[in-house]
Short mmCIF file of C-alpha atoms in Angstrom, two decimals:
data_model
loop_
_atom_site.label_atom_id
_atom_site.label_comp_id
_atom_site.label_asym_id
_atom_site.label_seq_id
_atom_site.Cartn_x
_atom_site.Cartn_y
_atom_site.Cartn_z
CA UNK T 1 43.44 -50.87 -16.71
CA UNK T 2 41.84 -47.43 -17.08
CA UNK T 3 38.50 -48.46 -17.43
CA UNK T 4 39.09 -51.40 -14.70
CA UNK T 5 39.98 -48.14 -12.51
CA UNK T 6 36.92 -46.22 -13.87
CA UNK T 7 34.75 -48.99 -13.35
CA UNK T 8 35.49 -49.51 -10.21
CA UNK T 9 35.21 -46.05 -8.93
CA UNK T 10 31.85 -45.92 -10.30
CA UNK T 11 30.51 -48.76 -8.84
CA UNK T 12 31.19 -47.49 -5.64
CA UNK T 13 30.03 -44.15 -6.50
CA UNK T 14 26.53 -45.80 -7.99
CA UNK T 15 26.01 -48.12 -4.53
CA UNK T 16 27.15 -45.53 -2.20
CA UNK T 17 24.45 -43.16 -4.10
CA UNK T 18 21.65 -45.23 -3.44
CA UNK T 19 22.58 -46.16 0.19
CA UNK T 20 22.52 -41.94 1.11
CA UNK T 21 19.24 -41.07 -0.46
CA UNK T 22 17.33 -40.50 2.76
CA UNK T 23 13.64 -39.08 3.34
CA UNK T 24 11.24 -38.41 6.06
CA UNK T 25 10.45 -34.85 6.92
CA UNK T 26 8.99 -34.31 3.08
CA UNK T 27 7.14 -36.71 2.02
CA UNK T 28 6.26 -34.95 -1.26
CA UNK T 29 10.43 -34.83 -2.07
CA UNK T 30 10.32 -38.55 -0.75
CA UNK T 31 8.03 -39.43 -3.22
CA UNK T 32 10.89 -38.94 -6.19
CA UNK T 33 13.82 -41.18 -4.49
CA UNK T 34 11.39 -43.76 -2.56
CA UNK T 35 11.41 -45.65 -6.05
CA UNK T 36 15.53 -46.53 -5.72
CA UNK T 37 16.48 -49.42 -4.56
CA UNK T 38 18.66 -49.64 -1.74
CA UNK T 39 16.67 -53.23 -0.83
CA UNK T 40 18.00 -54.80 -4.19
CA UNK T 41 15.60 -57.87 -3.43
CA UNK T 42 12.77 -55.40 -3.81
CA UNK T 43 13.56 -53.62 -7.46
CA UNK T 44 9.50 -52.93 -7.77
CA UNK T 45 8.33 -51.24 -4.93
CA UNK T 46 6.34 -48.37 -6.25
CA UNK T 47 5.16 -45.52 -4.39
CA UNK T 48 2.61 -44.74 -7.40
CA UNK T 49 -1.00 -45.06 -5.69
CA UNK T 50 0.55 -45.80 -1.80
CA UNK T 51 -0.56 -43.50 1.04
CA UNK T 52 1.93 -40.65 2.29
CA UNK T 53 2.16 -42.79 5.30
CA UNK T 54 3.45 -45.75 3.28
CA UNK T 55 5.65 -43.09 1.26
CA UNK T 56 7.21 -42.19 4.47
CA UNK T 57 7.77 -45.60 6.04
CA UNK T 58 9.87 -46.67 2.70
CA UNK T 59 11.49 -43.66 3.19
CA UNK T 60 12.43 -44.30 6.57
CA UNK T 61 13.72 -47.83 5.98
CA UNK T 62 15.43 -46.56 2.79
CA UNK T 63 16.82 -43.68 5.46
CA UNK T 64 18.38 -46.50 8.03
CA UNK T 65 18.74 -49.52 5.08
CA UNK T 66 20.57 -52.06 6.31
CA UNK T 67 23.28 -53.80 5.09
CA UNK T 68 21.97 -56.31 1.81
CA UNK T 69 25.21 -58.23 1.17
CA UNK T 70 26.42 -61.25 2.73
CA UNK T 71 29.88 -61.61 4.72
CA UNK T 72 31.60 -63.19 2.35
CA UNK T 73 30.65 -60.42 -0.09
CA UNK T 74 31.85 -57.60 2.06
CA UNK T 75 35.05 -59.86 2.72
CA UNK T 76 35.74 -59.69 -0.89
CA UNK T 77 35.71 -55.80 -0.60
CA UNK T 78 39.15 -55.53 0.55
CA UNK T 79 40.68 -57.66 -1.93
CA UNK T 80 39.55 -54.09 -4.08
CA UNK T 81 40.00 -51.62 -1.14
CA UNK T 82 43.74 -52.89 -0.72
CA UNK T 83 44.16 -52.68 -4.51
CA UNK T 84 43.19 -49.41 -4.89
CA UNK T 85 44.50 -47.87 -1.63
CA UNK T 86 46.33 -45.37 -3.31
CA UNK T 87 44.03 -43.91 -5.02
CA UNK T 88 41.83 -40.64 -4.78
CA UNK T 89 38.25 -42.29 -4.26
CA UNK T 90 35.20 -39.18 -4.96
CA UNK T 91 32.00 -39.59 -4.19
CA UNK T 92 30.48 -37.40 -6.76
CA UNK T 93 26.90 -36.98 -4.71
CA UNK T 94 25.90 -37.54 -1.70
CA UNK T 95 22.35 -36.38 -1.51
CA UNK T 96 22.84 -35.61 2.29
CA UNK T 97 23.59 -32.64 4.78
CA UNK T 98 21.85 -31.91 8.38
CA UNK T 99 18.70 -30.97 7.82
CA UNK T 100 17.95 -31.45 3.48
CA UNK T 101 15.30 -34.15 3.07
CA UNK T 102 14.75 -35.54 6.52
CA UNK T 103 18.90 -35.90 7.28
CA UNK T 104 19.34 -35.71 10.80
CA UNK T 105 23.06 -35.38 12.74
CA UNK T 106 22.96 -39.39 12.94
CA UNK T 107 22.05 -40.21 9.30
CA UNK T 108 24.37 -37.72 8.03
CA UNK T 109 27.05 -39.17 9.53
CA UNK T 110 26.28 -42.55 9.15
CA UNK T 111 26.37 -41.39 5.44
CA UNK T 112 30.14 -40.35 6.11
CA UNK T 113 31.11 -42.87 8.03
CA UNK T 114 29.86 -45.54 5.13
CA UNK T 115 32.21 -43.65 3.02
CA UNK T 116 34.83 -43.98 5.32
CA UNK T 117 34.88 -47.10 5.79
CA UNK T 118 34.71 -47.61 1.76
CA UNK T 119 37.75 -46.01 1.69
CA UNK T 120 36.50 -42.54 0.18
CA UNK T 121 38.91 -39.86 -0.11
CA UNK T 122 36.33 -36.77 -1.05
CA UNK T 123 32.65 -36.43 -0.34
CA UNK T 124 30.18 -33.88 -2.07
CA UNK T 125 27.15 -33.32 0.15
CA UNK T 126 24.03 -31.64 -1.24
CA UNK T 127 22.92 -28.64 0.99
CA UNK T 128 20.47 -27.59 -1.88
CA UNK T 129 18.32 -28.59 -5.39
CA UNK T 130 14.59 -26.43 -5.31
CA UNK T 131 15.45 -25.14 -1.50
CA UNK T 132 15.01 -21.37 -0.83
CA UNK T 133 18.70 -19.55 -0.58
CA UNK T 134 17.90 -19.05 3.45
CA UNK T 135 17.14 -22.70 4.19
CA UNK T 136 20.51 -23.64 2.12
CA UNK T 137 22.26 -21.30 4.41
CA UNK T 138 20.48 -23.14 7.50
CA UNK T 139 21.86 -26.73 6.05
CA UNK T 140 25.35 -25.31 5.84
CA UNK T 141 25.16 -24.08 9.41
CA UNK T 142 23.99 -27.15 10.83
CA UNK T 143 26.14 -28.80 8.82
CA UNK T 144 29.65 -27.23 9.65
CA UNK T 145 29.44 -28.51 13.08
CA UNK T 146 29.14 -31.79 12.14
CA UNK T 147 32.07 -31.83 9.76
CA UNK T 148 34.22 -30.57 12.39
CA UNK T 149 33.15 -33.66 14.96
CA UNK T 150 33.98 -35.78 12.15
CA UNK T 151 37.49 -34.90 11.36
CA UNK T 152 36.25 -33.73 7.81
CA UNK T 153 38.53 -31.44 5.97
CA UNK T 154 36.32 -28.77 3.94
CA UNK T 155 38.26 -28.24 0.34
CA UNK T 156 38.11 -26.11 -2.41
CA UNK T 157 40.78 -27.09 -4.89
CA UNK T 158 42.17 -30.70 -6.12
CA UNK T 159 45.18 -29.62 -4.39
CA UNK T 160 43.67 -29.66 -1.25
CA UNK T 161 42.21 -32.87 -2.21
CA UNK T 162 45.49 -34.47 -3.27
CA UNK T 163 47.25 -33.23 -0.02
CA UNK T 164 44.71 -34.15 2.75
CA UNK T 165 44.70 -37.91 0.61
CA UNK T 166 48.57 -37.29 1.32
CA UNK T 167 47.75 -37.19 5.27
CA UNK T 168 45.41 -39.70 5.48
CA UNK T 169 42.34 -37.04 5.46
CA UNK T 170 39.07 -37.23 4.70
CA UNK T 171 37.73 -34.30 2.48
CA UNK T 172 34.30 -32.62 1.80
CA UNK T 173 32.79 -29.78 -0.06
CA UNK T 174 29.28 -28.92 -0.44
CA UNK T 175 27.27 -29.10 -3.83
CA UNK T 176 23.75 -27.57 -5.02
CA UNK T 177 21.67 -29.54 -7.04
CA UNK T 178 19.65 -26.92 -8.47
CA UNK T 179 20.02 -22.78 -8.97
CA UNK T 180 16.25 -22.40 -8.11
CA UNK T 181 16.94 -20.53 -4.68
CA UNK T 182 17.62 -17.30 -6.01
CA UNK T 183 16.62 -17.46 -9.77
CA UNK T 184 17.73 -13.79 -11.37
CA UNK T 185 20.30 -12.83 -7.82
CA UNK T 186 23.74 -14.10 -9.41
CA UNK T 187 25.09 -12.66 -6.54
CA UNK T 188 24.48 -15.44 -4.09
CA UNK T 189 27.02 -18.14 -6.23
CA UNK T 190 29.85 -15.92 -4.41
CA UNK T 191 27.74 -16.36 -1.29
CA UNK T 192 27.30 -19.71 -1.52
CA UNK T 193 30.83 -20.01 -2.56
CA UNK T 194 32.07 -18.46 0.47
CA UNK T 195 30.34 -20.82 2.71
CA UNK T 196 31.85 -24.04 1.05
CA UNK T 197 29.54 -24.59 -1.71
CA UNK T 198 32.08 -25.57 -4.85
CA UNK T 199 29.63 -27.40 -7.53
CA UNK T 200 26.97 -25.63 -8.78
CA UNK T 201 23.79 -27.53 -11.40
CA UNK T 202 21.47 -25.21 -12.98
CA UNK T 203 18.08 -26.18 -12.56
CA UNK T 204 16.47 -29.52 -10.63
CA UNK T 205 14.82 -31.12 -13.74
CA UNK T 206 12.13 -28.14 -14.51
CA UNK T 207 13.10 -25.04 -16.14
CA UNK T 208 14.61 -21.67 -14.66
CA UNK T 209 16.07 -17.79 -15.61
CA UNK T 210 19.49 -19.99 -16.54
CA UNK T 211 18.19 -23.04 -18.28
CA UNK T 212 16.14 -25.87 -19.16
CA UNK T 213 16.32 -29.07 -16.99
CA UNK T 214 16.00 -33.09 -17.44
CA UNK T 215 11.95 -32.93 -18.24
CA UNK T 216 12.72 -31.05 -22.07
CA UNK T 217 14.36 -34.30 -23.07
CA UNK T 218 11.28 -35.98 -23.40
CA UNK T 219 11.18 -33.50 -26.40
CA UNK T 220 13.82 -34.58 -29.08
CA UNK T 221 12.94 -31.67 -31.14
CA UNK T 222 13.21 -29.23 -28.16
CA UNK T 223 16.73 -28.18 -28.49
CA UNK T 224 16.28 -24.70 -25.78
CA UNK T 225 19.23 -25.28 -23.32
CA UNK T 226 20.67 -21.93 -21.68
CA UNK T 227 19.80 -18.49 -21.38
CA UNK T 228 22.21 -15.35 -21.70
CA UNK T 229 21.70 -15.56 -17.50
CA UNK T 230 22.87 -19.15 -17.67
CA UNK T 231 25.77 -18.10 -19.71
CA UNK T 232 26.95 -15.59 -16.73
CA UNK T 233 26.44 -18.09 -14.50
CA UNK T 234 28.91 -19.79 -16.39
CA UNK T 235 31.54 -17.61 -16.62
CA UNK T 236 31.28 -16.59 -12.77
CA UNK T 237 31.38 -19.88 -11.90
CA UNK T 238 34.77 -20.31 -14.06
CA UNK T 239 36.06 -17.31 -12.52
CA UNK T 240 35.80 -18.24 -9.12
CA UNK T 241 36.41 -22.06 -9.09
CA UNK T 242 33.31 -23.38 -9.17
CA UNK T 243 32.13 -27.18 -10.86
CA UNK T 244 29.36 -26.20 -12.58
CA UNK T 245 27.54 -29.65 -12.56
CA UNK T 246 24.58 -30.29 -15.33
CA UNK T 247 23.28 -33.49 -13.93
CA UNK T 248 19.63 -32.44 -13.82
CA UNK T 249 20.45 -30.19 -16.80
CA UNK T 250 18.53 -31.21 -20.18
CA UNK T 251 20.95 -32.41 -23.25
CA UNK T 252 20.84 -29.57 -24.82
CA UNK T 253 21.78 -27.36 -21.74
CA UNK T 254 24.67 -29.71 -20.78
CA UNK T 255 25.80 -29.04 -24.84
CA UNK T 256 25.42 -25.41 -24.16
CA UNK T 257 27.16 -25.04 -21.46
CA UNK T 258 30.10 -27.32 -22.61
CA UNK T 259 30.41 -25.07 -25.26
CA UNK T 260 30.70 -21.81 -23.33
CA UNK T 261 32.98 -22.85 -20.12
CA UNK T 262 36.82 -22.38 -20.42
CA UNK T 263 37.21 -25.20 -17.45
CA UNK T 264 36.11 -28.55 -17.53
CA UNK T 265 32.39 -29.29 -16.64
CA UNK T 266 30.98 -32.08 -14.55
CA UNK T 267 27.39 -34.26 -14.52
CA UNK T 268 27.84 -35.68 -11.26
CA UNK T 269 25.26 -38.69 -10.80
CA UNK T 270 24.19 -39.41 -14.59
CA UNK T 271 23.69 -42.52 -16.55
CA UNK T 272 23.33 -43.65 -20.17
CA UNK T 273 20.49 -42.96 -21.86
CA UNK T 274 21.32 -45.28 -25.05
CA UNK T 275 21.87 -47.79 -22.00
CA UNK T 276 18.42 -46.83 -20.33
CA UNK T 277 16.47 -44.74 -22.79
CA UNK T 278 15.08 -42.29 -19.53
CA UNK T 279 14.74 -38.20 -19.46
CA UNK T 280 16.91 -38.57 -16.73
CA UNK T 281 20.15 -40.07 -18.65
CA UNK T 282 22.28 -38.58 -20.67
CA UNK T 283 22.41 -38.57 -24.77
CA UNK T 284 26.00 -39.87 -26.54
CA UNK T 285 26.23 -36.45 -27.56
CA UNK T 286 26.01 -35.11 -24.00
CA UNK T 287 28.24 -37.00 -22.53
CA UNK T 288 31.13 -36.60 -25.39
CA UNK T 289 30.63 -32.86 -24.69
CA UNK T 290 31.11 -32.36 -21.04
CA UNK T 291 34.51 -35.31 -22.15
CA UNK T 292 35.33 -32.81 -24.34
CA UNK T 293 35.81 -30.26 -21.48
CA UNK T 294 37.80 -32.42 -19.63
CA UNK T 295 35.37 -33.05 -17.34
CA UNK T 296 33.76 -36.43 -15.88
CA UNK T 297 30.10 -38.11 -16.47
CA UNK T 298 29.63 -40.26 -12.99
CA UNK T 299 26.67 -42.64 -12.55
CA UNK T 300 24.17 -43.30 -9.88
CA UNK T 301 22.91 -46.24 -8.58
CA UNK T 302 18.84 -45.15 -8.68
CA UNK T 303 17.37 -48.11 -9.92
CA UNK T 304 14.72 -46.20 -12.00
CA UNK T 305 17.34 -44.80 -13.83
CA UNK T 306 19.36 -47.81 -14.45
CA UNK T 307 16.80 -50.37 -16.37
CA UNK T 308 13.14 -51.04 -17.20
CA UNK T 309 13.08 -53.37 -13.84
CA UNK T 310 14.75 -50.29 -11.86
CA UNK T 311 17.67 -52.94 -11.38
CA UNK T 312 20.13 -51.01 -9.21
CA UNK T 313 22.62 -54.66 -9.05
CA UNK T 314 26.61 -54.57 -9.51
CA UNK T 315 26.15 -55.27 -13.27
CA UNK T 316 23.27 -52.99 -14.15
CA UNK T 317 25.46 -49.98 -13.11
CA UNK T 318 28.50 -51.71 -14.65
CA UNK T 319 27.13 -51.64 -17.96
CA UNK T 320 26.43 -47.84 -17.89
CA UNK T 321 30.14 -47.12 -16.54
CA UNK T 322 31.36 -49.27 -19.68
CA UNK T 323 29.38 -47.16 -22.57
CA UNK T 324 30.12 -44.14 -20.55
CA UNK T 325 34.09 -44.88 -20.70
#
């Protein structure tokens, strides 16, 4: 029953991640979700060698993707929704806040409203990965408005979480992908904090003052994970209540930092790399570590991440939630 329960949660965490990846603005950002498949009759398209205006087109249909399942699909859904009523449904990541990538007010909450409607209890929005501290700022201002209009309870505890479910509220709390706005300035995780962001990854894939991201696993040999910076990031993050999240984190960074946090550590849109041997999954060893916190490995539903054919289908993500659990 636990890993019916886990597998279900997943899979709705995996489709809702590949409905919310949105592009437009930034083509050059577009150019690493575009790949994804939200159109699951399309698993090849390939932005490798296609014009910027081509990029951007995907982007915007992958932006305003319409529905891909039939009725009598989405009538099965509440066979599941009615099951699971009761429980507290997270959506890990949702790549999305006013303003990040392209996101305007209507495709953020479109975004929320999909999640609503799924029957999600908790959202965490990205207001940040490889953005400058000031424009993060500028996504949480224009973003605070929005979650106001939509009846969206900001939270910074499970507590809060577990009440507002309680009540029949929706939740939200912001997340950064990345600690690339302010590299050596530990300062700005209170600042951040303050502002509603409550999960906190290292680096975006590259390499930074705190540690080494997704791109070292290529490497087996390469075993650098965090720095002495990283592991103060760490510990202020524990003090003050923040996730820290090591989803773009190499293995040997999410190891590290397992071993140094006294609270439970979280990779928040990962899959299995002996499932899908890609830089961007996650080793055996990995993911036993951050379990070992008491913390949670959640997949995503990119399709390049999920199988040679970038299959982003039901099963595909199934079979990563099963070796995971």
């Amino acid at each position: 029953m636990r890993k019916l329960y886990q597998l279900i949660i997943a899979l709705i965490l995996g489709v809702l991640f590949a409905l919310f990846i949105t592009a437009e603005k930034d083509v050059e950002v577009a150019k690493e979700f575009v790949v994804s498949d939200t159109d699951v009759t399309a698993h090849l398209w390939n932005p490798r060698g296609k014009s910027d205006e081509l990029i951007a087109e995907r982007a915007r249909f992958l932006a305003q993707a319409a529905e891909t399942r039939t009725a009598e699909e989405k009538e099965a859904d509440k066979v599941y929704m009615e099951r699971y009523k009761d429980a507290i449904v997270i959506n890990s990541l949702m790549p999305s806040s006013v303003g990040i990538i392209g996101n305007t007010i209507k495709s953020f909450t479109d975004g929320v409203e999909r999640n609503r409607r799924a029957g999600v209890t908790h959202v965490s929005a990205s207001v940040g990965a490889f953005h400058p501290a000031e424009l993060m700022f500028g996504f949480i201002r224009d973003t605070d408005p929005v979650v106001l209009m939509l009846d969206l309870t900001k939270v910074g505890s499970t507590q809060d979480i577990r009440d507002a479910k309680a009540e029949g509220r929706m939740t939200i709390m912001y997340n950064s992908q990345g600690f690339d706005y302010k590299m050596q300035d530990l300062s700005y995780v209170a600042s951040l904090h303050d502002k509603g962001v409550n999960i906190m990854n290292f680096v975006y894939n590259t390499e930074n003052h705190l540690a080494t991201g997704v791109n070292f696993n290529s490497d087996p040999n390469n075993k650098k994970g965090i720095t002495e910076l990283g592991k103060a990031f760490i510990q202020l993050a524990n003090e003050q209540g923040i996730i820290v999240d090591v989803s773009h984190s190499s293995d040997a960074t999410a190891i590290d930092a397992a071993k140094v946090s006294t609270k439970p550590i979280l990779a928040s849109h990962n899959n299995s790399s002996a499932i899908f041997n890609n830089s961007r999954n996650m080793s055996d060893e990995g993911i036993r570590a951050i379990g070992a916190t008491g913390g949670a490995v959640c997949v995503n539903g990119v399709g390049v991440f999920l199988s040679e054919d970038a299959n982003a289908q039901a099963d595909t993500i199934a079979e990563h939630v099963q070796h995971i659990a």
